[in-house]
PDB file of C-alpha atoms in Angstrom:
ATOM      1  CA  MET A   1      20.204  -7.732  -8.294  1.00 94.00           C
ATOM      2  CA  LYS A   2      17.728  -5.022  -5.882  1.00 97.00           C
ATOM      3  CA  ARG A   3      14.778  -6.833  -4.319  1.00 98.00           C
ATOM      4  CA  ILE A   4      11.786  -4.035  -3.887  1.00 98.00           C
ATOM      5  CA  GLY A   5       8.936  -4.677  -2.201  1.00 98.00           C
ATOM      6  CA  ILE A   6       5.721  -2.708  -3.424  1.00 98.00           C
ATOM      7  CA  LEU A   7       2.692  -1.852  -0.571  1.00 97.00           C
ATOM      8  CA  GLY A   8       0.092  -0.223  -2.888  1.00 93.00           C
ATOM      9  CA  GLY A   9      -2.811   1.267  -1.513  1.00 90.00           C
ATOM     10  CA  THR A  10      -5.262   4.701  -1.212  1.00 90.00           C
ATOM     11  CA  PHE A  11      -2.851   5.325   2.032  1.00 94.00           C
ATOM     12  CA  ASP A  12      -6.209   7.513   3.325  1.00 93.00           C
ATOM     13  CA  PRO A  13      -4.212   8.112   5.554  1.00 95.00           C
ATOM     14  CA  PRO A  14      -1.391   5.654   6.351  1.00 96.00           C
ATOM     15  CA  HIS A  15      -1.076   3.772   9.409  1.00 97.00           C
ATOM     16  CA  LEU A  16       0.471   1.762  11.852  1.00 97.00           C
ATOM     17  CA  GLY A  17      -0.988  -1.370  10.105  1.00 94.00           C
ATOM     18  CA  HIS A  18       0.890  -0.559   6.903  1.00 96.00           C
ATOM     19  CA  LEU A  19       4.286   0.169   8.632  1.00 97.00           C
ATOM     20  CA  ILE A  20       4.224  -3.124  10.143  1.00 96.00           C
ATOM     21  CA  ILE A  21       3.036  -5.285   7.147  1.00 96.00           C
ATOM     22  CA  ALA A  22       5.985  -3.805   4.965  1.00 98.00           C
ATOM     23  CA  ASN A  23       8.348  -4.265   8.173  1.00 98.00           C
ATOM     24  CA  GLU A  24       7.111  -7.693   8.338  1.00 97.00           C
ATOM     25  CA  VAL A  25       7.668  -8.795   4.585  1.00 98.00           C
ATOM     26  CA  LEU A  26      11.119  -6.827   4.234  1.00 98.00           C
ATOM     27  CA  HIS A  27      12.349  -8.998   6.760  1.00 98.00           C
ATOM     28  CA  ALA A  28      10.844 -12.292   6.118  1.00 97.00           C
ATOM     29  CA  LYS A  29      11.615 -11.692   2.242  1.00 98.00           C
ATOM     30  CA  ALA A  30      15.337 -10.414   2.461  1.00 98.00           C
ATOM     31  CA  LEU A  31      14.286  -7.233   0.667  1.00 98.00           C
ATOM     32  CA  ASP A  32      16.723  -4.438   0.164  1.00 98.00           C
ATOM     33  CA  GLU A  33      13.640  -1.628   0.129  1.00 98.00           C
ATOM     34  CA  ILE A  34       9.570  -1.076   0.709  1.00 98.00           C
ATOM     35  CA  TRP A  35       7.973   0.786  -1.962  1.00 98.00           C
ATOM     36  CA  PHE A  36       4.559   2.615  -0.768  1.00 98.00           C
ATOM     37  CA  MET A  37       2.185   3.764  -3.541  1.00 96.00           C
ATOM     38  CA  PRO A  38      -0.274   5.267  -3.210  1.00 94.00           C
ATOM     39  CA  ASN A  39      -2.557   5.171  -5.935  1.00 89.00           C
ATOM     40  CA  GLN A  40      -4.897   7.351  -8.267  1.00 82.00           C
ATOM     41  CA  GLU A  41      -7.987   5.023  -9.270  1.00 69.00           C
ATOM     42  CA  PRO A  42      -8.289   1.942  -7.886  1.00 65.00           C
ATOM     43  CA  PRO A  43      -9.830  -0.360 -10.558  1.00 63.00           C
ATOM     44  CA  HIS A  44     -11.506  -2.869  -7.763  1.00 56.00           C
ATOM     45  CA  LYS A  45     -13.243  -0.197  -6.250  1.00 57.00           C
ATOM     46  CA  GLU A  46     -14.818   3.389  -6.553  1.00 55.00           C
ATOM     47  CA  LYS A  47     -12.344   6.264  -6.302  1.00 51.00           C
ATOM     48  CA  SER A  48     -13.186   7.587  -2.983  1.00 57.00           C
ATOM     49  CA  TYR A  49     -10.288   9.632  -1.154  1.00 62.00           C
ATOM     50  CA  PHE A  50     -11.335  11.617   1.709  1.00 82.00           C
ATOM     51  CA  LEU A  51      -7.743  13.289   0.950  1.00 88.00           C
ATOM     52  CA  SER A  52      -6.104  15.521  -2.298  1.00 90.00           C
ATOM     53  CA  ASN A  53      -3.174  13.543  -3.561  1.00 91.00           C
ATOM     54  CA  GLU A  54      -0.763  16.427  -2.183  1.00 94.00           C
ATOM     55  CA  ASP A  55      -1.985  15.405   1.843  1.00 95.00           C
ATOM     56  CA  ARG A  56      -2.063  11.671   0.934  1.00 94.00           C
ATOM     57  CA  ILE A  57       1.753  12.298  -0.005  1.00 96.00           C
ATOM     58  CA  ALA A  58       2.296  14.313   2.798  1.00 97.00           C
ATOM     59  CA  LEU A  59       1.332  11.777   5.113  1.00 97.00           C
ATOM     60  CA  LEU A  60       2.463   8.966   4.027  1.00 97.00           C
ATOM     61  CA  ARG A  61       6.333  10.299   3.480  1.00 98.00           C
ATOM     62  CA  LYS A  62       6.035  11.405   7.032  1.00 98.00           C
ATOM     63  CA  ALA A  63       4.839   7.780   8.094  1.00 98.00           C
ATOM     64  CA  VAL A  64       8.026   6.220   6.311  1.00 98.00           C
ATOM     65  CA  SER A  65      10.336   8.939   7.388  1.00 97.00           C
ATOM     66  CA  ASP A  66      12.478   7.527   9.814  1.00 96.00           C
ATOM     67  CA  HIS A  67      13.064   3.942   8.411  1.00 97.00           C
ATOM     68  CA  PRO A  68      15.880   4.188   5.809  1.00 97.00           C
ATOM     69  CA  GLN A  69      14.487   1.213   3.642  1.00 98.00           C
ATOM     70  CA  PHE A  70      11.117   2.734   3.425  1.00 98.00           C
ATOM     71  CA  GLN A  71      10.201   5.178   0.406  1.00 98.00           C
ATOM     72  CA  VAL A  72       7.516   6.501  -1.266  1.00 98.00           C
ATOM     73  CA  GLU A  73       7.166   5.986  -5.158  1.00 97.00           C
ATOM     74  CA  LEU A  74       4.605   8.017  -7.399  1.00 96.00           C
ATOM     75  CA  VAL A  75       4.665   6.502 -10.814  1.00 95.00           C
ATOM     76  CA  GLU A  76       0.574   5.751 -10.113  1.00 92.00           C
ATOM     77  CA  LEU A  77      -0.103   9.378  -9.139  1.00 92.00           C
ATOM     78  CA  GLU A  78       2.217  10.393 -12.119  1.00 90.00           C
ATOM     79  CA  ARG A  79      -0.514   8.663 -14.675  1.00 85.00           C
ATOM     80  CA  LYS A  80      -4.384   9.203 -15.252  1.00 81.00           C
ATOM     81  CA  GLY A  81      -6.790   6.766 -15.069  1.00 78.00           C
ATOM     82  CA  PRO A  82      -7.104   3.636 -13.201  1.00 79.00           C
ATOM     83  CA  SER A  83      -4.117   2.148 -11.688  1.00 78.00           C
ATOM     84  CA  TYR A  84      -3.567  -0.997 -13.150  1.00 87.00           C
ATOM     85  CA  THR A  85      -1.050  -3.187 -11.350  1.00 91.00           C
ATOM     86  CA  VAL A  86       0.574  -4.663 -15.130  1.00 94.00           C
ATOM     87  CA  ASP A  87       0.635  -1.166 -16.192  1.00 93.00           C
ATOM     88  CA  THR A  88       2.700   0.248 -13.433  1.00 94.00           C
ATOM     89  CA  ILE A  89       5.413  -2.826 -12.800  1.00 95.00           C
ATOM     90  CA  LYS A  90       5.594  -2.509 -16.886  1.00 95.00           C
ATOM     91  CA  ILE A  91       6.792   1.273 -15.886  1.00 95.00           C
ATOM     92  CA  LEU A  92       8.813   0.208 -13.043  1.00 96.00           C
ATOM     93  CA  HIS A  93      10.632  -2.533 -15.121  1.00 94.00           C
ATOM     94  CA  GLU A  94      11.272  -0.394 -18.073  1.00 95.00           C
ATOM     95  CA  ARG A  95      13.098   2.401 -15.380  1.00 95.00           C
ATOM     96  CA  GLU A  96      14.659  -0.196 -12.694  1.00 94.00           C
ATOM     97  CA  LYS A  97      16.399  -2.988 -14.738  1.00 91.00           C
ATOM     98  CA  ASP A  98      18.049  -4.695 -12.327  1.00 94.00           C
ATOM     99  CA  THR A  99      15.502  -5.114  -9.982  1.00 97.00           C
ATOM    100  CA  LYS A 100      13.077  -8.407  -9.044  1.00 97.00           C
ATOM    101  CA  PHE A 101       9.441  -6.990  -7.210  1.00 98.00           C
ATOM    102  CA  PHE A 102       7.818  -8.455  -4.901  1.00 98.00           C
ATOM    103  CA  PHE A 103       4.126  -6.828  -4.527  1.00 98.00           C
ATOM    104  CA  ILE A 104       2.452  -7.264  -0.992  1.00 97.00           C
ATOM    105  CA  ILE A 105      -1.181  -7.866  -0.939  1.00 93.00           C
ATOM    106  CA  GLY A 106      -3.643  -8.178   1.609  1.00 88.00           C
ATOM    107  CA  ALA A 107      -6.080 -11.782   1.700  1.00 82.00           C
ATOM    108  CA  ASP A 108      -8.693  -9.692  -0.162  1.00 79.00           C
ATOM    109  CA  MET A 109      -6.406  -9.075  -2.856  1.00 86.00           C
ATOM    110  CA  VAL A 110      -5.404 -12.897  -3.102  1.00 88.00           C
ATOM    111  CA  GLU A 111      -9.205 -13.798  -3.445  1.00 84.00           C
ATOM    112  CA  TYR A 112      -9.559 -11.147  -6.094  1.00 86.00           C
ATOM    113  CA  LEU A 113      -6.586 -12.001  -8.061  1.00 91.00           C
ATOM    114  CA  HIS A 114      -8.368 -14.031 -11.100  1.00 90.00           C
ATOM    115  CA  LYS A 115      -9.552 -10.624 -11.572  1.00 91.00           C
ATOM    116  CA  TRP A 116      -6.541  -8.785 -12.096  1.00 92.00           C
ATOM    117  CA  ARG A 117      -5.950  -7.292 -15.729  1.00 93.00           C
ATOM    118  CA  ASP A 118      -3.233  -9.463 -17.744  1.00 95.00           C
ATOM    119  CA  ILE A 119      -2.910 -11.672 -14.567  1.00 95.00           C
ATOM    120  CA  ASP A 120      -0.634 -14.244 -16.179  1.00 95.00           C
ATOM    121  CA  TYR A 121       1.509 -11.990 -17.711  1.00 96.00           C
ATOM    122  CA  LEU A 122       2.304  -9.733 -14.389  1.00 96.00           C
ATOM    123  CA  LEU A 123       3.114 -13.058 -12.618  1.00 96.00           C
ATOM    124  CA  ASP A 124       6.182 -13.179 -14.990  1.00 95.00           C
ATOM    125  CA  LEU A 125       6.790  -9.411 -14.011  1.00 96.00           C
ATOM    126  CA  VAL A 126       6.731 -10.137  -9.901  1.00 97.00           C
ATOM    127  CA  THR A 127       6.419 -12.756  -7.033  1.00 97.00           C
ATOM    128  CA  PHE A 128       3.081 -12.014  -5.428  1.00 97.00           C
ATOM    129  CA  VAL A 129       3.067 -11.940  -1.132  1.00 97.00           C
ATOM    130  CA  GLY A 130       0.262 -12.185   0.732  1.00 94.00           C
ATOM    131  CA  VAL A 131      -0.457 -11.053   4.070  1.00 92.00           C
ATOM    132  CA  LYS A 132      -3.531 -12.198   5.880  1.00 79.00           C
ATOM    133  CA  ARG A 133      -6.097  -9.862   7.044  1.00 70.00           C
ATOM    134  CA  PRO A 134      -9.253 -10.960   9.357  1.00 66.00           C
ATOM    135  CA  ASP A 135     -12.488 -12.429   8.287  1.00 72.00           C
ATOM    136  CA  TYR A 136     -10.625 -13.208   4.582  1.00 74.00           C
ATOM    137  CA  GLU A 137      -8.692 -16.754   3.303  1.00 75.00           C
ATOM    138  CA  LEU A 138      -5.490 -16.652   1.830  1.00 77.00           C
ATOM    139  CA  THR A 139      -6.832 -18.803  -1.101  1.00 80.00           C
ATOM    140  CA  THR A 140      -5.751 -18.709  -5.074  1.00 87.00           C
ATOM    141  CA  THR A 141      -5.091 -20.799  -7.796  1.00 91.00           C
ATOM    142  CA  TYR A 142      -2.292 -18.047  -8.586  1.00 93.00           C
ATOM    143  CA  PRO A 143       1.614 -18.469  -7.082  1.00 94.00           C
ATOM    144  CA  VAL A 144       1.678 -16.673  -3.785  1.00 94.00           C
ATOM    145  CA  ASP A 145       4.537 -16.525  -0.738  1.00 94.00           C
ATOM    146  CA  TYR A 146       2.728 -16.030   2.165  1.00 92.00           C
ATOM    147  CA  VAL A 147       4.638 -14.066   5.208  1.00 93.00           C
ATOM    148  CA  GLU A 148       2.799 -14.133   8.827  1.00 89.00           C
ATOM    149  CA  ILE A 149       2.045 -10.888  10.193  1.00 90.00           C
ATOM    150  CA  PRO A 150       0.337 -10.170  13.301  1.00 89.00           C
ATOM    151  CA  GLU A 151      -3.284  -9.486  13.251  1.00 84.00           C
ATOM    152  CA  ILE A 152      -3.669  -5.748  12.958  1.00 84.00           C
ATOM    153  CA  GLY A 153      -7.414  -4.388  13.408  1.00 86.00           C
ATOM    154  CA  ILE A 154      -6.009  -0.896  12.285  1.00 92.00           C
ATOM    155  CA  SER A 155      -7.787   0.369   8.922  1.00 91.00           C
ATOM    156  CA  SER A 156      -7.847   4.261   7.318  1.00 92.00           C
ATOM    157  CA  THR A 157     -11.647   3.963   7.679  1.00 92.00           C
ATOM    158  CA  LEU A 158     -11.264   3.515  11.591  1.00 95.00           C
ATOM    159  CA  ILE A 159      -8.755   6.173  12.085  1.00 95.00           C
ATOM    160  CA  ARG A 160     -11.072   8.698   9.735  1.00 94.00           C
ATOM    161  CA  GLU A 161     -13.889   8.048  11.876  1.00 94.00           C
ATOM    162  CA  ARG A 162     -12.384   8.581  15.283  1.00 94.00           C
ATOM    163  CA  MET A 163     -11.220  11.803  13.405  1.00 93.00           C
ATOM    164  CA  LYS A 164     -14.245  12.907  12.499  1.00 92.00           C
ATOM    165  CA  ASN A 165     -15.601  12.133  16.138  1.00 93.00           C
ATOM    166  CA  GLY A 166     -13.302  14.153  18.162  1.00 92.00           C
ATOM    167  CA  LYS A 167     -11.802  10.500  19.315  1.00 94.00           C
ATOM    168  CA  THR A 168      -8.122   9.869  19.766  1.00 94.00           C
ATOM    169  CA  ILE A 169      -5.754   8.125  17.262  1.00 95.00           C
ATOM    170  CA  LYS A 170      -2.867   8.293  19.256  1.00 95.00           C
ATOM    171  CA  TYR A 171      -0.864   5.287  18.893  1.00 95.00           C
ATOM    172  CA  LEU A 172      -2.798   3.964  15.704  1.00 97.00           C
ATOM    173  CA  VAL A 173      -0.393   6.118  13.001  1.00 97.00           C
ATOM    174  CA  PRO A 174       2.893   7.502  13.709  1.00 97.00           C
ATOM    175  CA  GLU A 175       2.936  10.657  15.998  1.00 97.00           C
ATOM    176  CA  ASN A 176       4.289  12.996  12.601  1.00 97.00           C
ATOM    177  CA  VAL A 177       1.226  11.808  10.590  1.00 97.00           C
ATOM    178  CA  ARG A 178      -1.119  12.430  13.647  1.00 96.00           C
ATOM    179  CA  THR A 179       0.365  16.146  14.276  1.00 96.00           C
ATOM    180  CA  TYR A 180      -0.226  16.780  10.872  1.00 96.00           C
ATOM    181  CA  MET A 181      -3.544  15.606  10.488  1.00 94.00           C
ATOM    182  CA  GLU A 182      -4.685  17.599  13.475  1.00 93.00           C
ATOM    183  CA  GLU A 183      -2.729  20.415  12.151  1.00 94.00           C
ATOM    184  CA  ASN A 184      -4.612  20.287   9.294  1.00 93.00           C
ATOM    185  CA  HIS A 185      -7.989  19.573  10.366  1.00 90.00           C
ATOM    186  CA  LEU A 186      -8.123  16.812   8.363  1.00 92.00           C
ATOM    187  CA  TYR A 187     -10.888  14.245   8.138  1.00 91.00           C
ATOM    188  CA  GLU A 188     -12.967  16.120  11.025  1.00 84.00           C
ATOM    189  CA  SER A 189     -15.865  17.301   8.830  1.00 72.00           C
TER     190      SER A 189
END
């Protein structure tokens, strides 16, 4: 049975923190691959992307391009409406019959699990893997496997602000992501 980790998010833009989380979970849980899954409309917050889906996909593909076990999964962008995890996982289970899925979430989402749509059903479909985030506790009554990762103070918000203010983002994102962002003048206004 194939073991696939899923890391969802807006990836607006993807950064080294995302890649470190994915790599740590990949090895800690002995997974075959990590699928980076950009969402269409996160149900827990207002849609506020700064980039088009095309730019987010291009950046994400560049970010994972040098890791053979990292892939980009577009199932949520192929659907309209809110990106409920339970709906996405149902689709993936139909498509990938012989696969065990591990859904990677930050501590902010661990605390929020009780509000997820059809959480009890979802728990039958995936194993949740929680990773620490600054200022959040990893507390829930739901079963979550935890993976220790280095604390990473990089966020997409930080990168967007730095780009907007003309500051460097070198070493915060992969070099090919930085180049694409600068060549296409992303986040500059």
